[in-house]
Amino acid sequence: MASSYLLLDENMHFLDKGEGEMKKSRSILDLVIISIKSFSSLHMFDKLVVSGVSMMDVRGLRWEILWAAFILLVMFRAACMIYRAHIHPLRSIPGPWISSATSLWIRWQRWHGRLSFEADKLMAKYGPIVRISPNLVILNDPEAVEKVFVRKDLDTSPKSIRALRVGGHDWTVTYPQHPIARSRRHPVMIATTTKNLKLRHQVFVDNIEAMVRDIAESGGERSEDIVHHLRICTLKNSQVIMGGSTVDVDATNFPHVVGEYNFLVVWRLCLPGWLFEWLQYGPFSHARFRVRSSDKLFDLGDELCQQAAKNEATFEEDPSIYKLFTDPGAKYPTQAWTDPEIGAEMAGQVLAATETTSSALAFIYYELAKNQSLQHDLYKELCAHEGYEELDSLKLLDACIKEGLRFRPPVALTGSRMVPPGGLNVLGYYLPAGTVITTQSLSMSRQRPDLFPDFDSYNPRRWLEDESNAEKRRLLVPFGIGARRCPGGNMATYQMRLILAATFRAFRITLAPETTPEKMAPFEANGYRSRHDRCDLIFAPRVG
């Protein structure tokens, strides 16, 4: 700095000299300017170096903070897992350590569609009560299950059932509170009594025979996906029960929509909610359609309501669930409906009515197609009985349906109950308030090898034996137990008799080449279905 000022002073001194000295003074001035610029550059470089070091320090500090936060998070999660497994009030409930410590185990099993079968393995190992998640126990003792599930003061688990919302709205199944659900269940139970179903008997038969004609177009030369046909047929049948005789919604896309919705339920149970907001606008068309299937299902329910509202007939003249829902004088009057609420309710009821029937039937068709001897015996029984009346008197047909509902029940985890304040004592274990109790019909028979020695096989003839038949029937609970059991179970079995009778009278059914055991392995997606959600069969028309 001092040398720079010295050069400047000398330069000013030269300005007072003659012209001969001007060139010299200018050259010196240029030197001064260069020196000043050099000094400035060095000063700025020093600042940049210091700044760079500071930035490196800040970045290093940020990484240290992130690492510290990560380590604290890991330690916190580890502490939570240790607490749940070794300190939590449910620590004494039998079960593997991993399922007691974290919900990742149950999410993993749900994602792979095998929760019920894995839970069944755990019950075979640990007993009739097992902890399958930090706050969830599965119960398989018939007496204990009935004692808990028959109570009307217990709510269902809100977190899991909300996965079944339609178009962002709740319906009967997704309401945890029993009083709300009861007021909505009662109209369904009235509309699906055997008496009221018989009023629609001919409509059912006409729709089923239309399905048979559609299948017959293949002439037995190409395979047909029976799941696709069943979904359309059961929609046609259920829409009459839901909205009355004048309702006729477009069923073209329904099989695809409801199929994707079933797998959407799995996503909702396993993935964070924010992910769906991205997926429905993301670049993947299949994922977009799956996320939007809930809205498409809601649109179908809304269309059904609009058509039903135009029907001016009374319930006595044209009975329907819609009439009962909107009847102010009903025994269990429901809330004042908004259009979205009743649209979601009807969509949910259609979903329940179609999927319980079609999923159970698909596995029955598959098993009978594999067993030609059993199919032949069923065909002979059906041919000996004329028409579609009194089909419930056919023992082998009834046995095929019972065994299908036992072997591959339409619902996986058949309901849940939330332990109330004060807790419950179940099978000698104390369950604190907030604990969720669930059960599953699958294990009711699988955990009784004395009654079902070949429980992993489809064997309808077991139901033709008189010995222990009453005890076997007591363990058959495909539509749930207690106050929140499926109100449409009677309609499901009523349709199943008609559909099986019509198709096996008309066709000899065999497996298509593409239908393999691997493809038909059960996958849990809002109930049991095949891994690829289809069942391709050959329907060869019977002659004579």
Coordinates of C-alpha atoms in Angstrom, one line a residue:
M1 CA 0.0 0.0 0.0
A2 CA 2.8 2.5 0.9
S3 CA 4.6 1.9 -2.4
S4 CA 1.5 2.7 -4.3
Y5 CA 1.0 6.0 -2.6
L6 CA 4.7 6.8 -3.2
L7 CA 4.3 6.2 -6.9
L8 CA 1.3 8.4 -7.0
D9 CA 3.2 11.3 -5.2
E10 CA 6.1 11.0 -7.6
N11 CA 3.7 11.1 -10.6
M12 CA 2.1 14.3 -9.4
H13 CA 5.6 15.9 -9.1
F14 CA 6.4 15.1 -12.7
L15 CA 3.3 16.9 -13.9
D16 CA 4.9 20.2 -13.1
K17 CA 7.8 19.6 -15.4
G18 CA 8.1 20.5 -19.1
E19 CA 6.6 18.8 -22.1
G20 CA 9.7 16.6 -22.4
E21 CA 8.9 15.0 -19.2
M22 CA 5.2 14.3 -20.1
K23 CA 5.7 11.0 -21.8
K24 CA 7.7 9.8 -18.8
S25 CA 5.0 11.0 -16.4
R26 CA 2.3 9.2 -18.4
S27 CA 4.2 6.0 -18.3
I28 CA 4.7 6.3 -14.6
L29 CA 0.9 7.1 -14.3
D30 CA 0.1 3.9 -16.2
L31 CA 2.4 2.0 -13.9
V32 CA 0.5 3.5 -10.9
I33 CA -2.8 2.4 -12.3
I34 CA -1.6 -1.1 -13.0
S35 CA -0.2 -1.3 -9.4
I36 CA -3.6 -0.2 -8.0
K37 CA -5.4 -2.7 -10.1
S38 CA -3.0 -5.5 -9.0
F39 CA -3.5 -4.6 -5.4
S40 CA -7.3 -4.6 -5.8
S41 CA -7.2 -7.9 -7.5
L42 CA -5.1 -9.4 -4.7
H43 CA -7.5 -7.9 -2.1
M44 CA -10.5 -9.4 -3.8
F45 CA -8.8 -12.8 -4.1
D46 CA -8.1 -12.7 -0.4
K47 CA -11.8 -12.0 0.2
L48 CA -12.8 -14.9 -2.1
V49 CA -10.5 -17.3 -0.3
V50 CA -11.9 -16.3 3.0
S51 CA -15.4 -16.5 1.7
G52 CA -14.8 -19.9 0.2
V53 CA -13.5 -21.2 3.4
S54 CA -16.5 -19.8 5.2
M55 CA -18.9 -21.5 2.7
M56 CA -17.1 -24.8 3.1
D57 CA -17.5 -24.4 6.9
V58 CA -21.2 -23.7 6.5
R59 CA -21.7 -26.6 4.2
G60 CA -19.8 -28.9 6.5
L61 CA -21.9 -27.7 9.4
R62 CA -25.1 -28.3 7.5
W63 CA -24.0 -31.9 6.7
E64 CA -23.2 -32.4 10.4
I65 CA -26.6 -31.2 11.4
L66 CA -28.3 -33.5 8.8
W67 CA -26.3 -36.5 10.1
A68 CA -27.1 -35.6 13.7
A69 CA -30.8 -35.4 12.8
F70 CA -30.7 -38.7 10.9
I71 CA -28.9 -40.4 13.8
L72 CA -31.5 -39.0 16.3
L73 CA -34.3 -40.1 14.0
V74 CA -32.8 -43.6 13.9
M75 CA -32.4 -43.7 17.6
F76 CA -36.0 -42.5 18.1
R77 CA -37.4 -45.1 15.8
A78 CA -35.3 -47.8 17.5
A79 CA -36.5 -46.7 20.9
C80 CA -40.1 -46.8 19.6
M81 CA -39.6 -50.4 18.3
I82 CA -38.0 -51.5 21.6
Y83 CA -40.9 -49.9 23.6
R84 CA -43.5 -51.6 21.4
A85 CA -41.9 -55.0 21.6
H86 CA -40.8 -55.1 25.3
I87 CA -42.6 -52.3 27.3
H88 CA -46.0 -51.8 25.5
P89 CA -49.1 -53.2 27.3
L90 CA -49.5 -55.7 24.4
R91 CA -46.0 -57.1 24.9
S92 CA -47.4 -60.3 26.4
I93 CA -49.5 -61.1 23.3
P94 CA -47.8 -63.9 21.3
G95 CA -46.3 -63.1 17.9
P96 CA -43.0 -62.4 16.1
W97 CA -40.9 -59.6 17.3
I98 CA -40.9 -57.7 14.0
S99 CA -44.7 -57.4 13.7
S100 CA -44.9 -56.2 17.3
A101 CA -42.2 -53.6 16.8
T102 CA -43.2 -52.0 13.5
S103 CA -46.1 -51.8 11.0
L104 CA -43.7 -52.5 8.2
W105 CA -44.3 -56.2 8.5
I106 CA -48.1 -55.9 7.9
R107 CA -47.6 -53.4 5.1
W108 CA -45.2 -55.7 3.4
Q109 CA -47.6 -58.6 3.6
R110 CA -50.5 -56.5 2.3
W111 CA -48.4 -55.2 -0.6
H112 CA -47.7 -58.8 -1.7
G113 CA -51.3 -59.8 -1.2
R114 CA -50.7 -62.5 1.4
L115 CA -51.5 -61.1 4.8
S116 CA -54.3 -63.6 5.6
F117 CA -52.2 -66.6 4.8
E118 CA -49.2 -65.3 6.7
A119 CA -51.4 -64.5 9.7
D120 CA -52.8 -68.0 9.4
K121 CA -49.3 -69.4 9.7
L122 CA -48.6 -67.3 12.7
M123 CA -51.8 -68.6 14.4
A124 CA -50.8 -72.2 13.7
K125 CA -47.5 -71.4 15.5
Y126 CA -48.5 -69.1 18.3
G127 CA -52.2 -69.9 19.0
P128 CA -55.6 -68.3 18.6
I129 CA -54.5 -64.7 19.4
V130 CA -51.5 -63.1 17.7
R131 CA -50.1 -59.6 17.6
I132 CA -49.6 -58.9 13.9
S133 CA -48.9 -55.1 14.2
P134 CA -48.0 -52.8 17.1
N135 CA -51.6 -52.0 17.8
L136 CA -53.4 -54.9 16.1
V137 CA -54.2 -58.4 17.2
I138 CA -55.9 -61.1 15.3
L139 CA -58.3 -63.4 17.1
N140 CA -59.4 -66.9 16.0
D141 CA -61.2 -68.5 18.9
P142 CA -64.9 -68.8 17.8
E143 CA -66.4 -68.1 21.3
A144 CA -64.0 -65.1 22.0
V145 CA -64.7 -63.7 18.5
E146 CA -68.4 -63.9 18.9
K147 CA -68.3 -62.3 22.3
V148 CA -66.3 -59.3 21.0
F149 CA -67.9 -58.9 17.6
V150 CA -71.5 -59.2 18.6
R151 CA -71.2 -56.0 20.8
K152 CA -72.9 -53.0 19.3
D153 CA -71.0 -50.4 21.3
L154 CA -67.6 -51.0 19.7
D155 CA -66.3 -49.0 16.7
T156 CA -64.4 -50.4 13.8
S157 CA -60.8 -49.4 13.1
P158 CA -61.0 -46.1 11.2
K159 CA -57.6 -46.2 9.6
S160 CA -58.0 -49.5 7.7
I161 CA -61.6 -49.1 6.6
R162 CA -61.0 -45.6 5.2
A163 CA -59.1 -47.3 2.4
L164 CA -62.5 -48.2 1.0
R165 CA -63.7 -44.7 0.6
V166 CA -65.3 -43.9 -2.8
G167 CA -64.7 -40.7 -4.6
G168 CA -63.3 -39.2 -1.4
H169 CA -66.6 -39.9 0.5
D170 CA -67.6 -42.4 3.2
W171 CA -70.2 -45.1 2.9
T172 CA -71.6 -47.7 5.3
V173 CA -68.4 -49.8 5.6
T174 CA -66.1 -46.8 6.2
Y175 CA -68.0 -45.4 9.1
P176 CA -66.4 -46.6 12.4
Q177 CA -69.5 -45.7 14.5
H178 CA -72.0 -48.5 14.7
P179 CA -75.1 -46.3 15.1
I180 CA -74.3 -44.6 11.7
A181 CA -73.6 -47.9 10.0
R182 CA -76.7 -49.5 11.4
S183 CA -79.1 -46.9 10.0
R184 CA -77.5 -47.6 6.5
R185 CA -77.3 -51.4 6.9
H186 CA -80.9 -51.9 7.7
P187 CA -82.3 -50.9 4.3
V188 CA -79.9 -53.2 2.6
M189 CA -81.0 -56.1 4.9
I190 CA -84.6 -55.5 4.1
A191 CA -84.1 -55.2 0.3
T192 CA -82.1 -58.5 0.2
T193 CA -84.3 -60.7 2.2
T194 CA -85.3 -63.9 0.4
K195 CA -88.8 -62.6 0.0
N196 CA -87.7 -59.4 -1.8
L197 CA -85.1 -61.2 -3.8
K198 CA -87.8 -63.5 -5.2
L199 CA -89.6 -60.5 -6.5
R200 CA -86.5 -59.9 -8.7
H201 CA -86.0 -63.6 -9.5
Q202 CA -87.0 -63.4 -13.1
V203 CA -84.8 -60.3 -13.7
F204 CA -81.9 -62.2 -12.2
V205 CA -82.6 -65.2 -14.5
D206 CA -82.8 -63.0 -17.6
N207 CA -79.5 -61.3 -16.8
I208 CA -77.8 -64.6 -16.2
E209 CA -79.1 -66.2 -19.4
A210 CA -77.9 -63.1 -21.3
M211 CA -74.4 -63.8 -19.8
V212 CA -74.7 -67.4 -20.9
R213 CA -75.5 -66.3 -24.5
D214 CA -72.5 -64.0 -24.5
I215 CA -70.2 -66.7 -23.3
A216 CA -71.7 -69.2 -25.9
E217 CA -70.5 -66.9 -28.7
S218 CA -67.0 -68.3 -28.3
G219 CA -68.3 -71.7 -29.3
G220 CA -65.8 -73.3 -27.0
E221 CA -63.0 -72.3 -29.4
R222 CA -61.5 -69.5 -27.4
S223 CA -61.1 -68.8 -23.7
E224 CA -63.4 -66.5 -21.8
D225 CA -62.5 -64.5 -18.7
I226 CA -65.3 -65.5 -16.3
V227 CA -64.4 -62.7 -13.9
H228 CA -65.3 -60.1 -16.6
H229 CA -68.7 -61.8 -17.3
L230 CA -69.5 -62.2 -13.6
R231 CA -68.9 -58.5 -12.9
I232 CA -71.2 -57.3 -15.6
C233 CA -73.9 -59.9 -14.7
T234 CA -73.8 -59.1 -10.9
L235 CA -73.9 -55.4 -11.7
K236 CA -77.0 -55.8 -13.8
N237 CA -78.6 -57.8 -10.9
S238 CA -77.6 -55.5 -8.1
Q239 CA -78.6 -52.3 -9.8
V240 CA -82.2 -53.4 -9.7
I241 CA -82.0 -54.1 -6.0
M242 CA -80.2 -50.8 -5.5
G243 CA -82.4 -48.5 -7.6
G244 CA -85.4 -50.3 -8.9
S245 CA -86.6 -51.8 -12.2
T246 CA -86.0 -48.6 -14.2
V247 CA -82.3 -48.3 -13.5
D248 CA -79.9 -49.4 -16.3
V249 CA -76.4 -48.0 -15.9
D250 CA -73.6 -48.5 -18.5
A251 CA -71.6 -51.6 -17.5
T252 CA -69.1 -51.4 -20.3
N253 CA -66.1 -50.2 -18.2
F254 CA -67.3 -51.5 -14.9
P255 CA -65.1 -54.7 -14.8
H256 CA -62.0 -52.7 -15.4
V257 CA -62.8 -49.9 -13.0
V258 CA -63.8 -52.1 -10.1
G259 CA -60.7 -54.3 -10.8
E260 CA -58.4 -51.4 -10.5
Y261 CA -60.2 -50.1 -7.5
N262 CA -59.6 -53.3 -5.6
F263 CA -55.8 -52.9 -6.1
L264 CA -56.1 -49.2 -5.2
V265 CA -57.3 -50.4 -1.8
V266 CA -53.9 -52.2 -1.4
W267 CA -52.1 -49.0 -2.3
R268 CA -54.1 -47.0 0.2
L269 CA -53.2 -49.4 3.0
C270 CA -49.5 -49.5 2.2
L271 CA -48.5 -46.1 0.7
P272 CA -48.6 -42.5 2.1
G273 CA -51.6 -40.5 1.0
W274 CA -49.6 -37.7 -0.6
L275 CA -48.3 -40.2 -3.2
F276 CA -51.8 -40.5 -4.7
E277 CA -52.0 -36.8 -5.3
W278 CA -48.9 -37.1 -7.5
L279 CA -49.8 -40.4 -9.1
Q280 CA -53.1 -39.2 -10.5
Y281 CA -51.3 -36.5 -12.4
G282 CA -48.1 -38.4 -13.0
P283 CA -46.8 -39.7 -16.4
F284 CA -47.9 -43.4 -15.8
S285 CA -51.2 -44.0 -17.4
H286 CA -52.0 -47.2 -15.6
A287 CA -51.2 -45.6 -12.2
R288 CA -53.4 -42.6 -13.1
F289 CA -56.3 -44.8 -14.0
R290 CA -56.0 -46.9 -10.8
V291 CA -56.0 -43.8 -8.6
R292 CA -58.9 -42.3 -10.5
S293 CA -60.9 -45.6 -10.4
S294 CA -62.4 -44.4 -7.1
D295 CA -63.9 -41.3 -8.8
K296 CA -65.1 -43.4 -11.7
L297 CA -66.8 -45.8 -9.3
F298 CA -68.4 -42.8 -7.5
D299 CA -69.7 -41.5 -10.9
L300 CA -71.4 -44.9 -11.4
G301 CA -73.1 -44.6 -8.1
D302 CA -74.2 -41.0 -8.8
E303 CA -75.7 -42.1 -12.2
L304 CA -77.6 -44.9 -10.4
C305 CA -79.0 -42.4 -8.0
Q306 CA -80.1 -40.0 -10.7
Q307 CA -82.0 -42.7 -12.5
A308 CA -83.5 -44.1 -9.3
A309 CA -84.7 -40.6 -8.3
K310 CA -86.9 -40.5 -11.5
N311 CA -88.8 -43.6 -10.5
E312 CA -92.0 -42.4 -8.9
A313 CA -93.2 -45.8 -7.8
T314 CA -93.5 -46.6 -4.1
F315 CA -91.3 -49.2 -2.3
E316 CA -94.2 -51.7 -2.3
E317 CA -94.7 -51.2 -6.1
D318 CA -90.9 -51.3 -6.9
P319 CA -88.8 -52.0 -3.9
S320 CA -85.2 -50.7 -3.8
I321 CA -82.5 -49.7 -1.4
Y322 CA -82.7 -46.2 -2.7
K323 CA -86.3 -45.9 -1.8
L324 CA -85.5 -47.1 1.7
F325 CA -82.6 -44.7 2.0
T326 CA -84.8 -41.7 1.1
D327 CA -87.9 -42.8 3.0
P328 CA -88.4 -40.4 6.0
G329 CA -90.6 -42.9 7.7
A330 CA -88.1 -45.8 7.7
K331 CA -87.5 -47.7 10.9
Y332 CA -83.9 -46.6 11.1
P333 CA -84.0 -43.2 9.3
T334 CA -80.7 -42.2 7.8
Q335 CA -79.2 -38.7 7.9
A336 CA -80.3 -36.1 5.5
W337 CA -78.5 -37.1 2.3
T338 CA -76.4 -34.8 0.2
D339 CA -76.0 -35.9 -3.5
P340 CA -72.3 -36.9 -3.0
E341 CA -73.1 -38.8 0.2
I342 CA -75.9 -41.0 -1.4
G343 CA -73.9 -41.3 -4.6
A344 CA -70.9 -42.7 -2.6
E345 CA -73.2 -45.0 -0.6
M346 CA -74.8 -46.5 -3.7
A347 CA -71.4 -47.0 -5.3
G348 CA -70.1 -48.7 -2.2
Q349 CA -73.1 -51.0 -2.1
V350 CA -72.7 -51.9 -5.7
L351 CA -69.0 -52.7 -5.1
A352 CA -69.9 -55.0 -2.2
A353 CA -72.7 -56.7 -4.0
T354 CA -70.7 -57.5 -7.1
E355 CA -67.2 -58.3 -5.8
T356 CA -68.2 -60.7 -3.0
T357 CA -70.1 -62.8 -5.5
S358 CA -67.8 -62.6 -8.5
S359 CA -64.6 -63.2 -6.6
A360 CA -66.0 -66.3 -4.8
L361 CA -67.5 -67.7 -8.0
A362 CA -64.3 -67.3 -10.0
F363 CA -62.4 -69.7 -7.7
I364 CA -65.4 -72.1 -7.7
Y365 CA -65.3 -72.2 -11.5
Y366 CA -61.5 -72.7 -11.4
E367 CA -61.7 -75.6 -9.0
L368 CA -64.6 -77.3 -10.8
A369 CA -62.8 -76.9 -14.1
K370 CA -59.9 -78.8 -12.6
N371 CA -62.1 -81.6 -11.3
Q372 CA -64.2 -83.0 -14.2
S373 CA -65.6 -85.9 -12.1
L374 CA -67.0 -83.5 -9.6
Q375 CA -68.3 -81.2 -12.3
H376 CA -70.1 -84.2 -14.0
D377 CA -71.8 -85.1 -10.7
L378 CA -73.0 -81.5 -10.3
Y379 CA -74.2 -81.4 -13.9
K380 CA -76.3 -84.6 -13.3
E381 CA -77.8 -83.0 -10.2
L382 CA -78.7 -79.9 -12.1
C383 CA -80.2 -81.7 -15.0
A384 CA -82.5 -83.7 -12.6
H385 CA -83.9 -80.4 -11.3
E386 CA -86.0 -78.3 -13.7
G387 CA -85.9 -74.6 -13.8
Y388 CA -84.4 -72.2 -11.3
E389 CA -86.8 -72.5 -8.4
E390 CA -85.9 -74.1 -5.1
L391 CA -82.2 -74.5 -6.0
D392 CA -81.3 -74.4 -2.4
S393 CA -82.6 -77.9 -2.1
L394 CA -79.7 -79.2 -4.3
K395 CA -77.2 -80.7 -1.9
L396 CA -74.1 -80.9 -4.1
L397 CA -74.7 -77.4 -5.5
D398 CA -75.0 -76.1 -2.0
A399 CA -71.9 -77.9 -1.0
C400 CA -69.9 -76.5 -3.9
I401 CA -70.9 -73.0 -2.8
K402 CA -70.2 -73.6 0.9
E403 CA -66.8 -75.0 0.1
G404 CA -65.9 -72.1 -2.2
L405 CA -66.8 -69.6 0.6
R406 CA -64.7 -71.6 3.1
F407 CA -61.7 -72.2 0.7
R408 CA -61.5 -68.7 -0.8
P409 CA -63.8 -66.5 1.3
P410 CA -64.8 -63.2 -0.5
V411 CA -63.4 -61.1 2.3
A412 CA -59.9 -61.4 3.8
L413 CA -59.8 -59.8 7.3
T414 CA -63.5 -60.1 8.1
G415 CA -64.0 -57.0 10.2
S416 CA -62.3 -55.2 13.1
R417 CA -63.3 -53.8 16.5
M418 CA -61.7 -51.0 18.6
V419 CA -61.2 -51.8 22.3
P420 CA -63.2 -49.2 24.3
P421 CA -62.0 -47.1 27.3
G422 CA -61.2 -49.4 30.2
G423 CA -59.8 -52.2 28.0
L424 CA -60.9 -55.8 27.5
N425 CA -59.8 -59.1 28.7
V426 CA -59.6 -61.6 25.8
L427 CA -58.3 -65.2 26.2
G428 CA -56.5 -64.2 29.4
Y429 CA -54.8 -61.2 27.9
Y430 CA -55.5 -57.6 28.8
L431 CA -56.0 -55.4 25.7
P432 CA -55.8 -51.6 26.5
A433 CA -58.2 -49.0 25.0
G434 CA -57.4 -48.2 21.4
T435 CA -56.2 -51.7 20.5
V436 CA -57.7 -53.1 17.2
I437 CA -59.0 -56.6 17.2
T438 CA -59.6 -58.4 13.9
T439 CA -60.5 -61.9 12.7
Q440 CA -60.6 -63.8 9.4
S441 CA -63.0 -66.5 8.2
L442 CA -60.1 -68.2 6.4
S443 CA -58.5 -69.4 9.6
M444 CA -61.7 -70.6 11.2
S445 CA -61.5 -73.9 9.3
R446 CA -57.8 -74.0 8.7
Q447 CA -57.1 -74.0 12.4
R448 CA -59.4 -77.0 12.9
P449 CA -57.7 -79.9 11.2
D450 CA -59.8 -82.3 13.2
L451 CA -62.8 -81.1 11.3
F452 CA -61.1 -80.1 8.1
P453 CA -58.1 -82.5 7.7
D454 CA -57.5 -81.4 4.1
F455 CA -58.3 -77.7 4.7
D456 CA -56.0 -76.6 1.9
S457 CA -58.0 -78.4 -0.8
Y458 CA -61.3 -77.7 -2.4
N459 CA -63.5 -80.6 -1.4
P460 CA -67.3 -79.9 -1.5
R461 CA -68.1 -83.5 -0.5
R462 CA -67.1 -82.8 3.1
W463 CA -70.4 -80.9 3.4
L464 CA -72.4 -83.9 2.4
E465 CA -71.3 -85.8 5.6
D466 CA -73.7 -85.6 8.4
E467 CA -71.1 -86.1 11.1
S468 CA -69.9 -82.8 12.6
N469 CA -71.7 -80.9 9.9
A470 CA -73.3 -78.5 12.5
E471 CA -69.9 -77.7 13.9
K472 CA -68.5 -77.1 10.4
R473 CA -71.3 -74.7 9.6
R474 CA -70.6 -72.8 12.7
L475 CA -67.0 -72.2 11.5
L476 CA -68.2 -71.0 8.1
V477 CA -68.4 -67.2 8.4
P478 CA -67.5 -65.8 4.9
F479 CA -69.4 -62.6 5.3
G480 CA -68.2 -61.6 8.8
I481 CA -69.5 -62.0 12.3
G482 CA -71.7 -60.0 14.6
A483 CA -73.2 -56.6 14.3
R484 CA -71.2 -55.4 11.3
R485 CA -71.4 -58.5 9.1
C486 CA -72.1 -58.0 5.4
P487 CA -75.9 -57.4 5.1
G488 CA -75.9 -58.6 1.5
G489 CA -74.6 -62.2 2.1
N490 CA -78.0 -63.6 1.4
M491 CA -78.1 -61.9 -2.0
A492 CA -74.6 -63.3 -2.8
T493 CA -75.6 -66.9 -2.2
Y494 CA -78.9 -66.5 -4.0
Q495 CA -77.1 -65.3 -7.1
M496 CA -74.4 -67.9 -6.9
R497 CA -77.0 -70.7 -7.1
L498 CA -78.6 -69.2 -10.2
I499 CA -75.3 -68.5 -12.0
L500 CA -73.7 -71.9 -11.3
A501 CA -76.9 -73.7 -12.3
A502 CA -77.2 -71.8 -15.6
T503 CA -73.6 -72.1 -16.7
F504 CA -73.0 -75.8 -15.8
R505 CA -76.2 -76.8 -17.5
A506 CA -75.1 -75.0 -20.6
F507 CA -71.3 -75.8 -20.8
R508 CA -68.7 -78.3 -20.0
I509 CA -66.0 -76.0 -18.5
T510 CA -62.3 -76.7 -18.7
L511 CA -59.1 -74.7 -18.0
A512 CA -57.7 -72.5 -20.7
P513 CA -54.0 -73.2 -21.5
E514 CA -53.0 -69.7 -20.1
T515 CA -54.7 -70.4 -16.7
T516 CA -52.0 -71.8 -14.5
P517 CA -51.8 -72.4 -10.7
E518 CA -49.4 -69.5 -10.5
K519 CA -51.8 -67.1 -12.2
M520 CA -54.7 -68.3 -10.0
A521 CA -52.8 -68.1 -6.8
P522 CA -54.9 -66.1 -4.3
F523 CA -54.0 -62.4 -3.9
E524 CA -55.6 -60.2 -1.3
A525 CA -56.9 -57.0 -2.9
N526 CA -60.1 -55.9 -1.2
G527 CA -60.9 -59.6 -0.8
Y528 CA -59.4 -62.7 -2.5
R529 CA -58.9 -62.8 -6.2
S530 CA -56.4 -64.2 -8.6
R531 CA -53.0 -62.5 -9.0
H532 CA -54.0 -61.2 -12.4
D533 CA -57.6 -60.6 -11.5
R534 CA -58.9 -62.9 -14.2
C535 CA -59.8 -66.6 -14.7
D536 CA -59.7 -67.7 -18.3
L537 CA -61.7 -70.9 -19.1
I538 CA -63.0 -72.8 -22.1
F539 CA -66.8 -73.1 -22.2
A540 CA -67.7 -75.9 -24.5
P541 CA -71.5 -76.0 -25.3
R542 CA -73.2 -79.2 -24.1
V543 CA -75.1 -81.1 -26.8
G544 CA -78.5 -82.6 -26.0

